[in-house]
mmCIF file of C-alpha atoms and ligand atoms in Angstrom:
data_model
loop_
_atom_site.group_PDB
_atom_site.id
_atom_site.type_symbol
_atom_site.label_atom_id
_atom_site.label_comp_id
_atom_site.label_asym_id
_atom_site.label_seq_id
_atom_site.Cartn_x
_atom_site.Cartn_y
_atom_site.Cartn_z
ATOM 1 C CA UNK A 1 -133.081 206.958 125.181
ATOM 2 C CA UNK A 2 -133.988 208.365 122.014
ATOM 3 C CA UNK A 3 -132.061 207.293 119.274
ATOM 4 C CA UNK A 4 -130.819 210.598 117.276
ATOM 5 C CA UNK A 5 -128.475 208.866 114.466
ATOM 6 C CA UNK A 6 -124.509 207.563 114.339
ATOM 7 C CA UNK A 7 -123.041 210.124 114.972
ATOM 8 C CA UNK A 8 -124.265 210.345 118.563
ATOM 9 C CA UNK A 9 -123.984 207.238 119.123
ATOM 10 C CA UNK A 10 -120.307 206.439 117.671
ATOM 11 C CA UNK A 11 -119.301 209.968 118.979
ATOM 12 C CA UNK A 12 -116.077 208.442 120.221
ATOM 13 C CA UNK A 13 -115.085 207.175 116.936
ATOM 14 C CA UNK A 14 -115.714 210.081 114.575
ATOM 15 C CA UNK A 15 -114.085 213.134 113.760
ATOM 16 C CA UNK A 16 -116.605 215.393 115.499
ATOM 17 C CA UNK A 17 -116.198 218.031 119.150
ATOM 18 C CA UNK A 18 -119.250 218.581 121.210
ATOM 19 C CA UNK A 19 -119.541 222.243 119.510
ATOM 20 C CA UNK A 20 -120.050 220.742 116.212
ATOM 21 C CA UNK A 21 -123.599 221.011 114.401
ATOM 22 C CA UNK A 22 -124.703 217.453 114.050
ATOM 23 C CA UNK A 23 -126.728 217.211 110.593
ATOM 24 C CA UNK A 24 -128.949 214.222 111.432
ATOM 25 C CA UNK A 25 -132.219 212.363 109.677
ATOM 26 C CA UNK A 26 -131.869 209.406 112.872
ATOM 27 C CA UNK A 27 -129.842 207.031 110.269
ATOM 28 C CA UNK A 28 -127.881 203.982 111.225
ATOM 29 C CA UNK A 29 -130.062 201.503 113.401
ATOM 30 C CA UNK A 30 -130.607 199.152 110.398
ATOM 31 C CA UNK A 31 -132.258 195.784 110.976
ATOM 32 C CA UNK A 32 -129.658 192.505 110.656
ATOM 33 C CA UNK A 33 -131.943 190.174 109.581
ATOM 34 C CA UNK A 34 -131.434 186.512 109.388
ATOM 35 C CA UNK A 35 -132.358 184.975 106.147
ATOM 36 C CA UNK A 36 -134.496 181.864 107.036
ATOM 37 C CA UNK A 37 -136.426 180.064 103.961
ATOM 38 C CA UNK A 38 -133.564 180.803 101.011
ATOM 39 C CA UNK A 39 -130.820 178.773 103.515
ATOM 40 C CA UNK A 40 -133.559 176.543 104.588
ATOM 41 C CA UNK A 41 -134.335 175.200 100.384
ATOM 42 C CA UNK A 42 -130.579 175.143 99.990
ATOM 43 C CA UNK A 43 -130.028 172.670 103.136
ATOM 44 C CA UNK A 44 -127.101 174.700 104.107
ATOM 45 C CA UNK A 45 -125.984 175.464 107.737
ATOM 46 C CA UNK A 46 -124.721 179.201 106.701
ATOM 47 C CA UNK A 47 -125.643 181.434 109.004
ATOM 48 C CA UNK A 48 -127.441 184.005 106.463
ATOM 49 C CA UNK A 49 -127.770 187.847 107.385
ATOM 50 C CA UNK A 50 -128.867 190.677 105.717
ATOM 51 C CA UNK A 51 -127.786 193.943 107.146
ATOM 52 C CA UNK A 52 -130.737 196.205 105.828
ATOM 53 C CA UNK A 53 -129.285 199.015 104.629
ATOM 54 C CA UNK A 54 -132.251 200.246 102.821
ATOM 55 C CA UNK A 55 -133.974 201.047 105.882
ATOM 56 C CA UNK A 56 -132.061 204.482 106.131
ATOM 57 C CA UNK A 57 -133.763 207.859 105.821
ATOM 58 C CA UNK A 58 -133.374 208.424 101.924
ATOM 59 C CA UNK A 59 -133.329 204.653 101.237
ATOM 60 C CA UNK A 60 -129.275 203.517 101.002
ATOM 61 C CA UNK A 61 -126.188 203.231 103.063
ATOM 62 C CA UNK A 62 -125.434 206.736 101.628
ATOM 63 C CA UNK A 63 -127.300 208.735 104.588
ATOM 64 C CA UNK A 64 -124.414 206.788 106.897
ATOM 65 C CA UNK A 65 -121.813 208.913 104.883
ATOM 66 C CA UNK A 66 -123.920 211.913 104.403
ATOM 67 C CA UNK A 67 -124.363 213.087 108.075
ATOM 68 C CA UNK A 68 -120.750 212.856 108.264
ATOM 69 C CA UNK A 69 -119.962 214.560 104.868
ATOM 70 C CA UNK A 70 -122.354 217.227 105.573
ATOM 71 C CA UNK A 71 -122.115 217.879 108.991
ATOM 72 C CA UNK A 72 -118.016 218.588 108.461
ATOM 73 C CA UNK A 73 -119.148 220.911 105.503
ATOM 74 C CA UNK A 74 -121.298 222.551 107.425
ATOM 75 C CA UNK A 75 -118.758 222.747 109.934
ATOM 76 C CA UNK A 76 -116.294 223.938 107.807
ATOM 77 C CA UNK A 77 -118.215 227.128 106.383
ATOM 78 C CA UNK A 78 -119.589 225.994 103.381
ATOM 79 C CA UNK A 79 -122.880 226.504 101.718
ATOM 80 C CA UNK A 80 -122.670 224.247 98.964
ATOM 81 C CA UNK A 81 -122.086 220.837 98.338
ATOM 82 C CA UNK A 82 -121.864 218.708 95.443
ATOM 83 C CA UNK A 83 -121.238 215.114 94.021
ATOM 84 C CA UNK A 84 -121.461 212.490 91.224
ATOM 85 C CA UNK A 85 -123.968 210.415 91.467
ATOM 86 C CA UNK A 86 -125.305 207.522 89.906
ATOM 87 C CA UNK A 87 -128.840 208.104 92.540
ATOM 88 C CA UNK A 88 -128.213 206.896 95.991
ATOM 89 C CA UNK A 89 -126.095 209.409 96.684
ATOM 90 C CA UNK A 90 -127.668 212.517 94.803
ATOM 91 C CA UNK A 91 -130.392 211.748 96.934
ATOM 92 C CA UNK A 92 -128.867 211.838 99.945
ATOM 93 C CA UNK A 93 -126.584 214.828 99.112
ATOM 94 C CA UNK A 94 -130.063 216.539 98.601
ATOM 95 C CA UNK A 95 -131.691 215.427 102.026
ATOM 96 C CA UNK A 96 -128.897 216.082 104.053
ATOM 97 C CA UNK A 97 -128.061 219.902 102.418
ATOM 98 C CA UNK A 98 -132.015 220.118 102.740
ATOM 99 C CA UNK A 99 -131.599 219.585 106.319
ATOM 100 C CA UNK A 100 -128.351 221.724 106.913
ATOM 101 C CA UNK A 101 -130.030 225.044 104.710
ATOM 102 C CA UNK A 102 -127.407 224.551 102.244
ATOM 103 C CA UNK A 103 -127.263 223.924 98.360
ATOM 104 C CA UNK A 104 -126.595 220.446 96.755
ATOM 105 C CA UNK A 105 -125.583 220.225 93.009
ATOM 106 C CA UNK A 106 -125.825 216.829 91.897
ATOM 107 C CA UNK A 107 -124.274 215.233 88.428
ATOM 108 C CA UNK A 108 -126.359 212.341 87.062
ATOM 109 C CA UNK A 109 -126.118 210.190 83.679
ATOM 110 C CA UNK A 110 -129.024 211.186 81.828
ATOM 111 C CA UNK A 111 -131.600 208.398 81.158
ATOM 112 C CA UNK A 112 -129.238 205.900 83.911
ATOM 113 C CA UNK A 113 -130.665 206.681 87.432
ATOM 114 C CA UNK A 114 -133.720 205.310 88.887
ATOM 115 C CA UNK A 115 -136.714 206.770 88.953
ATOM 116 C CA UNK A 116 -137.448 206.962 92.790
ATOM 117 C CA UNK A 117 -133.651 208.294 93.176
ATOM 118 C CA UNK A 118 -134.404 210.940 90.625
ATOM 119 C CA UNK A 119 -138.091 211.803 92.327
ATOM 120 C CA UNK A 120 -135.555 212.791 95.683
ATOM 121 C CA UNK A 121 -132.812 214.550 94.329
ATOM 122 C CA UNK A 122 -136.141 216.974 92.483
ATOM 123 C CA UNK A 123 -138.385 216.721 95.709
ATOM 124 C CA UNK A 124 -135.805 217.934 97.999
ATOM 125 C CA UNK A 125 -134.797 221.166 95.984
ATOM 126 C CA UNK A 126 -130.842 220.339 94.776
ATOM 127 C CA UNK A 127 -130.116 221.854 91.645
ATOM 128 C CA UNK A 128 -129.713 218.636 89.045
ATOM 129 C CA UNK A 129 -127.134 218.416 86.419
ATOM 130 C CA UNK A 130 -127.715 215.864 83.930
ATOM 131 C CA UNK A 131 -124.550 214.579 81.803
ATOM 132 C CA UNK A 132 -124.416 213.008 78.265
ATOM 133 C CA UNK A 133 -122.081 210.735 80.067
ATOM 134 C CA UNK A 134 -121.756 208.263 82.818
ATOM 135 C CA UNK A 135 -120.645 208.505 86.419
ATOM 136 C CA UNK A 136 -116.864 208.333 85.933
ATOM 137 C CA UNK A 137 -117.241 211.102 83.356
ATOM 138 C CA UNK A 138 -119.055 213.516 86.478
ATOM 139 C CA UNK A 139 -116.895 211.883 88.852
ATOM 140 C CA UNK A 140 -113.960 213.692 86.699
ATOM 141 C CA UNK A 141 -116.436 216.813 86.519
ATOM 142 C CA UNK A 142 -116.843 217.432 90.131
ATOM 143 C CA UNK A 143 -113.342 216.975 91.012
ATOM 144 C CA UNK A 144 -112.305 219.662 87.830
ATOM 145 C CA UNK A 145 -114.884 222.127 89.444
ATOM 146 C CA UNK A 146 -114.419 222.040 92.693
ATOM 147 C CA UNK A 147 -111.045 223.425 92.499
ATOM 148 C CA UNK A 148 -112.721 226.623 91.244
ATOM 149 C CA UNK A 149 -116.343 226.904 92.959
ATOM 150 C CA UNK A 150 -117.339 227.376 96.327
ATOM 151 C CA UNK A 151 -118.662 223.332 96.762
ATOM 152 C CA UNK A 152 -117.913 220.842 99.117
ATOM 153 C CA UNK A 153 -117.586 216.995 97.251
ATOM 154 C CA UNK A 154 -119.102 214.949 99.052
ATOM 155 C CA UNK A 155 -119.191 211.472 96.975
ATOM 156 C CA UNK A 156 -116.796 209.209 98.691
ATOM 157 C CA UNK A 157 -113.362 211.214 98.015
ATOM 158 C CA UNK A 158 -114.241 212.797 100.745
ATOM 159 C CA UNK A 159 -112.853 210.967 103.916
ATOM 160 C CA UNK A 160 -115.671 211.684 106.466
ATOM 161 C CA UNK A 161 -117.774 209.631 103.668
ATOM 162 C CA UNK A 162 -116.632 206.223 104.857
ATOM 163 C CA UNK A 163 -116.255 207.680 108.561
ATOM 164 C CA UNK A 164 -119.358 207.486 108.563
ATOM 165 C CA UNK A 165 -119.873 204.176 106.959
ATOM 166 C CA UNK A 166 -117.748 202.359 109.322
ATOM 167 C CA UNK A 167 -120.684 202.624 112.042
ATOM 168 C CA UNK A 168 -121.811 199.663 109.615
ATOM 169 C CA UNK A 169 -119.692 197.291 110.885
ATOM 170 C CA UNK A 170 -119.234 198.555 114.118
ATOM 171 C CA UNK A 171 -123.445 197.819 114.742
ATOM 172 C CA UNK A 172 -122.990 194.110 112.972
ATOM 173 C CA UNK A 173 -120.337 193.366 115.500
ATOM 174 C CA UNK A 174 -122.692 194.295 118.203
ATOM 175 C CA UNK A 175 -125.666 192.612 117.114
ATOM 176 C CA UNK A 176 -123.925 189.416 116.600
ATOM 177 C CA UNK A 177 -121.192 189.548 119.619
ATOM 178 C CA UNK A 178 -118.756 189.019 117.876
ATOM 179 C CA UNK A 179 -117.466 189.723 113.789
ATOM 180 C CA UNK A 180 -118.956 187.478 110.968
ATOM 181 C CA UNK A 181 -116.710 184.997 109.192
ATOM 182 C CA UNK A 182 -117.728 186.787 105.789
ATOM 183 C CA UNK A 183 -118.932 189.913 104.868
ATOM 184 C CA UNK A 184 -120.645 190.204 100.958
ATOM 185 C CA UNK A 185 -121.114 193.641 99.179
ATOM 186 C CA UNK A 186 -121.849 194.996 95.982
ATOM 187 C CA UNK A 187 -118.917 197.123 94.614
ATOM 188 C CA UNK A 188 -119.247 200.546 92.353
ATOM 189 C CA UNK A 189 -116.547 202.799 93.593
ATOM 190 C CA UNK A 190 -115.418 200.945 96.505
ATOM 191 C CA UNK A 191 -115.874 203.461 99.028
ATOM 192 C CA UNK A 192 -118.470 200.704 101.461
ATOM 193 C CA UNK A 193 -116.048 198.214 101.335
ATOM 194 C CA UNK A 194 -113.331 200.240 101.736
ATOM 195 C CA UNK A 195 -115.213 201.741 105.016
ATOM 196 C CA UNK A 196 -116.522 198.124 106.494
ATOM 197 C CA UNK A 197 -113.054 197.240 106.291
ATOM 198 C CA UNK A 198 -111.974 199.878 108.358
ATOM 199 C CA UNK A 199 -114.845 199.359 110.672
ATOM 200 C CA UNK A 200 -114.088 196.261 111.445
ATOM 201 C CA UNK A 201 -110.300 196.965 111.858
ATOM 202 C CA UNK A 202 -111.145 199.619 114.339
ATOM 203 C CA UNK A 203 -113.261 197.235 116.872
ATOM 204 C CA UNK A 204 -110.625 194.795 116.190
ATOM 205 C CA UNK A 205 -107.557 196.345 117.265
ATOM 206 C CA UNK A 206 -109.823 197.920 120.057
ATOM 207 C CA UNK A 207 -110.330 194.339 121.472
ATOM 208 C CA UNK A 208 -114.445 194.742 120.544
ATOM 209 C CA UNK A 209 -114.149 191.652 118.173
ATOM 210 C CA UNK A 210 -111.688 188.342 118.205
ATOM 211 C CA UNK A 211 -111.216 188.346 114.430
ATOM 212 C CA UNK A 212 -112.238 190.524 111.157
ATOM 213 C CA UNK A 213 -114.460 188.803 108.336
ATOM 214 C CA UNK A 214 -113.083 187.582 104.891
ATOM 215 C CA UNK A 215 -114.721 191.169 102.627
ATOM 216 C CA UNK A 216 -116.039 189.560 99.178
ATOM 217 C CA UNK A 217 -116.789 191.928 96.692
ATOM 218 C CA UNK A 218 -119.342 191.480 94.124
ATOM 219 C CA UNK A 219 -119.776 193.464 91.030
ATOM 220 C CA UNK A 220 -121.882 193.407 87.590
ATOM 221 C CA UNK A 221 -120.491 191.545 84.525
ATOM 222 C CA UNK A 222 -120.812 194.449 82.261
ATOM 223 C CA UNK A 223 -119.366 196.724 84.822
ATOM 224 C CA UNK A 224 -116.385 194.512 86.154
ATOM 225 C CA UNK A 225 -113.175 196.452 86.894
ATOM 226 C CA UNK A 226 -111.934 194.243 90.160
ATOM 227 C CA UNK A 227 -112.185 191.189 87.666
ATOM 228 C CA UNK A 228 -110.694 192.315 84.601
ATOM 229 C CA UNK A 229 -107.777 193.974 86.720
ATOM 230 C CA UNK A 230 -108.283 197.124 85.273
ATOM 231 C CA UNK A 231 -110.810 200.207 84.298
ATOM 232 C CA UNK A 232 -113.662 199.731 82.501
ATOM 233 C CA UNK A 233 -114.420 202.469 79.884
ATOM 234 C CA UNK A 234 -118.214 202.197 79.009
ATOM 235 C CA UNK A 235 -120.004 200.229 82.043
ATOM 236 C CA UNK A 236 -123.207 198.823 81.418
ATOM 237 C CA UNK A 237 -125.747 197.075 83.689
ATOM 238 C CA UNK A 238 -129.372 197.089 84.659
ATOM 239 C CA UNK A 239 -128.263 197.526 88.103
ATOM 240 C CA UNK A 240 -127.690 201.182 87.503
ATOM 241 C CA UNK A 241 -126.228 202.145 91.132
ATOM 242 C CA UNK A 242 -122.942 200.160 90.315
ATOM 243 C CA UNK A 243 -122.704 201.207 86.877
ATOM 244 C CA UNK A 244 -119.232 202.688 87.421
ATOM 245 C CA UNK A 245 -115.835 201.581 85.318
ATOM 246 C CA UNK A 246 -113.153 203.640 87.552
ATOM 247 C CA UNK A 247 -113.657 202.774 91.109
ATOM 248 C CA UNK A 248 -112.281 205.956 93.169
ATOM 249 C CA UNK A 249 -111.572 203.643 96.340
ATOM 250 C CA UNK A 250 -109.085 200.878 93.763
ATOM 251 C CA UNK A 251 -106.164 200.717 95.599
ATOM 252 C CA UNK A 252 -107.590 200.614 99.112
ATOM 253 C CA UNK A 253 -110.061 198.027 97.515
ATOM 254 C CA UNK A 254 -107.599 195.456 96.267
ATOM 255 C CA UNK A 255 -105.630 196.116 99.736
ATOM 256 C CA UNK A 256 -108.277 195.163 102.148
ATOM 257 C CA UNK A 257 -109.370 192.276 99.512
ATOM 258 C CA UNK A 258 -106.046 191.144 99.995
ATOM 259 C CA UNK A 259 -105.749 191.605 103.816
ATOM 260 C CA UNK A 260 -108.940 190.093 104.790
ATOM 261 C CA UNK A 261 -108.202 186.991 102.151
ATOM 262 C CA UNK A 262 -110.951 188.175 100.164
ATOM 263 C CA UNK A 263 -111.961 187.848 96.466
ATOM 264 C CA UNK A 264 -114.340 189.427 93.713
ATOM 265 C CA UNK A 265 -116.452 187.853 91.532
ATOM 266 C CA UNK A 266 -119.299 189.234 88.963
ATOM 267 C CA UNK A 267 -123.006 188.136 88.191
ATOM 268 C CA UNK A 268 -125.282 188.850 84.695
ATOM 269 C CA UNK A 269 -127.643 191.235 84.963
ATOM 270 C CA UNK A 270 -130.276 188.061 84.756
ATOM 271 C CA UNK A 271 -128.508 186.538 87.790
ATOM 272 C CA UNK A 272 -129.148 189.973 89.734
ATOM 273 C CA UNK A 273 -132.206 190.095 88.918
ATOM 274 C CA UNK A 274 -133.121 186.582 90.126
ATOM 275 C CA UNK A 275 -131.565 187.014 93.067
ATOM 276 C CA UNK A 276 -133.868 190.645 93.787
ATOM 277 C CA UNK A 277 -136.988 188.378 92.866
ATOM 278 C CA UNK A 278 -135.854 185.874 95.028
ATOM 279 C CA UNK A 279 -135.532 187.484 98.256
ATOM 280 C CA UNK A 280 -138.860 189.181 98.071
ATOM 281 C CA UNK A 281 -141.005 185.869 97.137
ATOM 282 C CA UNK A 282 -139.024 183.897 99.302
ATOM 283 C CA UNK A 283 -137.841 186.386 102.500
ATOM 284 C CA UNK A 284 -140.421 189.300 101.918
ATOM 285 C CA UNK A 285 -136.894 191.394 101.577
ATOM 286 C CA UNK A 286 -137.656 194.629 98.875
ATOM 287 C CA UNK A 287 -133.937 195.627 98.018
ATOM 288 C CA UNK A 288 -132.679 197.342 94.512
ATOM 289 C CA UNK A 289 -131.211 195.490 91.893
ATOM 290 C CA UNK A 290 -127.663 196.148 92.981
ATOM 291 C CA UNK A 291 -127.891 195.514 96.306
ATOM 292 C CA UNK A 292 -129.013 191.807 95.584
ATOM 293 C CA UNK A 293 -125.606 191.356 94.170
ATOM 294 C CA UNK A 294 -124.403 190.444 97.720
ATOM 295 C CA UNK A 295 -126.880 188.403 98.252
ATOM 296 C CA UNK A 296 -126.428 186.341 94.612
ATOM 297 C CA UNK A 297 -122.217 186.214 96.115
ATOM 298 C CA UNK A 298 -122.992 184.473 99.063
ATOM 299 C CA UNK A 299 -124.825 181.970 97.764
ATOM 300 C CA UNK A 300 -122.991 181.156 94.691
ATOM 301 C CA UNK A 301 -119.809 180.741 97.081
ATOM 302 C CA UNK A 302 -122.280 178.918 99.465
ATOM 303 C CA UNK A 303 -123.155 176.239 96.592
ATOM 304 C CA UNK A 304 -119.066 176.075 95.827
ATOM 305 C CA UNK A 305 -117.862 175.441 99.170
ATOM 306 C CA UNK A 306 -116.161 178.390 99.422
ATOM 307 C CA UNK A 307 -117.972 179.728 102.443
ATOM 308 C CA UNK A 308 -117.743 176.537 104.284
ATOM 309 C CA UNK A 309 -120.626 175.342 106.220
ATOM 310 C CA UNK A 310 -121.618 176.290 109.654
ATOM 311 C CA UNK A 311 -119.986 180.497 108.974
ATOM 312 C CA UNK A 312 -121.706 183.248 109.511
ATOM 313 C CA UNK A 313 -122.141 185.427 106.514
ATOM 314 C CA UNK A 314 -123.575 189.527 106.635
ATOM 315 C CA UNK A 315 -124.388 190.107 103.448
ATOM 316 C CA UNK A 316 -125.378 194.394 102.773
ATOM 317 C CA UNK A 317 -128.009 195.490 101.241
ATOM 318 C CA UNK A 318 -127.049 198.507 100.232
ATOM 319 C CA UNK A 319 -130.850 200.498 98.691
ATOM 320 C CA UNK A 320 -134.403 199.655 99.057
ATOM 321 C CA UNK A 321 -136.553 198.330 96.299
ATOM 322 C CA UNK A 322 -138.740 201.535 95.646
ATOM 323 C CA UNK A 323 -135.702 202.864 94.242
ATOM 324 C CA UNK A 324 -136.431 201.747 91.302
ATOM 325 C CA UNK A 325 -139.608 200.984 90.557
ATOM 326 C CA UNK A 326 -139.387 200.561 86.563
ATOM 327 C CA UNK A 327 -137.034 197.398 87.025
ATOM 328 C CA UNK A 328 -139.281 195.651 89.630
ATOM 329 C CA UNK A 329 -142.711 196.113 87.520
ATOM 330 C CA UNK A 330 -141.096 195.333 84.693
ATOM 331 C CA UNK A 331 -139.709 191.467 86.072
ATOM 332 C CA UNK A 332 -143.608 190.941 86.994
ATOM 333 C CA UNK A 333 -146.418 189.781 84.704
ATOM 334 C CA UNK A 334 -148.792 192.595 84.525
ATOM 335 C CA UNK A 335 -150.980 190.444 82.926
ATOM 336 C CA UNK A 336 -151.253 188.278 86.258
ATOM 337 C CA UNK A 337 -153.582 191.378 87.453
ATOM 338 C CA UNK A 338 -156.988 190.426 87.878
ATOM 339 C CA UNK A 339 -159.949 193.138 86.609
ATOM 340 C CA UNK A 340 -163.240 192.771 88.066
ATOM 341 C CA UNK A 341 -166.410 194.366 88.722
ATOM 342 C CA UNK A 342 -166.806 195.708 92.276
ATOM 343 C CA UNK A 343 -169.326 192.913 93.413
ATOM 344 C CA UNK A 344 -168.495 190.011 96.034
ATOM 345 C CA UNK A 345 -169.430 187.490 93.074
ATOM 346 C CA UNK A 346 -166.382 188.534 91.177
ATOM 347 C CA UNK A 347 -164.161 189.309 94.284
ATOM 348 C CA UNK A 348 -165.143 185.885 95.206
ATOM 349 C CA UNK A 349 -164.647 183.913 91.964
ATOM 350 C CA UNK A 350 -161.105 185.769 91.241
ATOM 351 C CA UNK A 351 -159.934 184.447 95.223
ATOM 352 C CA UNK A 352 -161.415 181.221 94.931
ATOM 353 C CA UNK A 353 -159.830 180.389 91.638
ATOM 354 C CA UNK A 354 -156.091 181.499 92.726
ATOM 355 C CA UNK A 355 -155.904 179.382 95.749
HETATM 356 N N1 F0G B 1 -125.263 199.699 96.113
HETATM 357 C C1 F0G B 1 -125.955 200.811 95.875
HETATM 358 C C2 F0G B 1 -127.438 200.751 96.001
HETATM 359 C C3 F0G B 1 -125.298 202.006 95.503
HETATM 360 O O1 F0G B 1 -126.000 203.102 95.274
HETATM 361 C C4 F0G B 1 -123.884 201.997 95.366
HETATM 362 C C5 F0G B 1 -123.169 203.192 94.954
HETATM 363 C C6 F0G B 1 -123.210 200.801 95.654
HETATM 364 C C7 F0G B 1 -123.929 199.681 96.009
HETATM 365 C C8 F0G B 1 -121.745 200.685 95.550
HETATM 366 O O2 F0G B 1 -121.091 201.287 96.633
HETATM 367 O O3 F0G B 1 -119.642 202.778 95.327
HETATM 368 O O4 F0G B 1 -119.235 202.407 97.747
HETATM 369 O O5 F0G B 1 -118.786 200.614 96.087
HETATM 370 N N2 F0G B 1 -123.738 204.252 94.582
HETATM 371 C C9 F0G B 1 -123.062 205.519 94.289
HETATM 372 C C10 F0G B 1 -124.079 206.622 94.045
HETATM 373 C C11 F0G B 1 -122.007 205.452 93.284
HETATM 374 O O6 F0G B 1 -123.770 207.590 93.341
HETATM 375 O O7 F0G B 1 -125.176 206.544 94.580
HETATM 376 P P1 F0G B 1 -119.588 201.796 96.442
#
């Protein structure tokens, strides 16, 4: 059968009636990939997945939200939506209202979002506001304004949002029979965690999985609120999706943490980076800088001990690579480009020397 997106599928587990408009770009349906050479150099017997997350319509876990977010707006009468965004989601707000015939305004830091995020939010028509500010600041924005404009938010205030996300877990569980032991993400405003959590709740008190994993969350050093135990009033990291300081999704973030006997933990911008490098020389994996985050968790708590030997670990990654372009071209050595003439001579000489 053809596969039509999450909400068709999970039908039975969403807020939805067979009369409502289903606003659909075929998301969901993301590779779990097993992580073979990284585990392989470290001599560990993890079981290593990546849940690629990337491989959605507009690039990011965001379209799992979206067709939720949007389709209930649509649903609802409205003709606008709007959001905060530090990319992922500006891009996706734009698809999806593309899709649906409705307007998306999107706020964005000026200067802060990627440049592929930005190309989407422009390409697909939305109407962009840029802020002398960061996210929190048009997090605060949206939430003033939509109390007097005709707008539907649809950042991850609104509850369909993780609804949506939950399918995340629900299609790990499947693929691997049964729940992982841990499950690594990067954290911004907590809404993913917040909805794997509840995904894996849901097939768990349904009788669908034995247990629920441990839910470690991972964030950047310079953008840290889960470690320093409270906001964080002028975030800064390269990894410019999770450059947020007041998590929306804090209290249901430190619950499930505690629930699931989870922790958080933060990596240097360097460390992120390394990781994003790592996993495409080593694994042929293309994810953005924040999304490597995970990936830079598990193994650090690998190394420790912490995630004990022989569990299985899913590990999200949350955007794809061509997000942002600009960081990945800019960890490379242009200079390792090799110019030649168009004769087999030169073609020759420049293979034969770089065996
Ligand atoms: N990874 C990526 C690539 C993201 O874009 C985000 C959030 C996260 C992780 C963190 O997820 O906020 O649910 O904890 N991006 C939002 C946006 C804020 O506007 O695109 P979270």
């Amino acid at each position: 059968m053809r596969y039509t997106g999450l909400i068709d599928k999970y039908r039975d587990t969403l807020p939805v009636s067979d009369n409502t408009r289903i606003i659909s770009l075929g998301e969901g349906n993301t590779p779990l990939i097993r992580l073979e050479n990284i585990p392989c150099e470290m001599g560990t017997q993890v079981e290593l997945y990546i849940k690629y997350e990337g491989l959605n319509p507009t690039g990011s876990f965001k379209d799992r939200g979206m067709t939720m977010a949007v389709t209930k707006a649509v649903e609802s009468g409205s003709k606008a939506i709007i959001c905060a965004s530090t990319g992922n989601t500006s891009a996706a707000a734009a698809a999806y209202a593309a899709r649906a015939g409705i307007k998306a305004f999107v706020l964005i830091p000026e200067g802060k979002i990627a440049l592929g995020k930005l190309a989407q939010a422009m390409i697909h028509g939305s109407t962009i506001i840029q802020i002398k500010g960061n996210f929190d600041d048009g997090m605060q924005l949206v939430k003033e304004v939509a109390e007097f404009a005709p707008v539907s938010i649809v950042n991850s205030i609104n509850p369909f949002r993780l609804q949506g996300q939950k399918t995340a877990a629900f299609e790990i569980i499947e693929e691997l029979g049964h729940a992982p032991d841990y499950h690594c993400l990067p954290v911004g405003n907590a809404g993913n965690i917040t909805a794997h959590w509840m995904g894996y709740t849901e097939y768990h008190e349904k009788g669908k999985a034995d247990s629920t994993p441990v839910m470690l969350g991972y964030q950047a050093e310079g953008a840290a609120p889960f470690i320093h135990g409270s906001r964080v009033h002028n975030p800064e990291t390269i990894a410019t999706a999770i450059r947020i300081g007041n998590p929306q999704s804090w209290d249901q973030a430190l619950k499930l943490s505690k629930e699931s006997n989870g922790w958080f933990d933060a990596f240097s911008d360097e460390e992120i980076l390394a990781t994003q490098k790592m996993l495409t020389e080593k694994e042929g994996i293309f994810c953005e800088p924040a999304s490597a985050i995970s990936v830079a968790g598990a193994l650090r708590d690998i190394k420790s001990g912490k995630i004990p030997d022989g569990s299985s670990v899913v590990c999200t990654l949350t955007g794809h690579g061509l997000k942002d372009p600009d960081t990945a071209i800019a960890q490379c050595d242009t200079s390792a480009m090799i110019n030649v003439n168009p004769t087999l001579e030169e073609v020759k000489k420049a293979i034969l020397n770089n065996m």
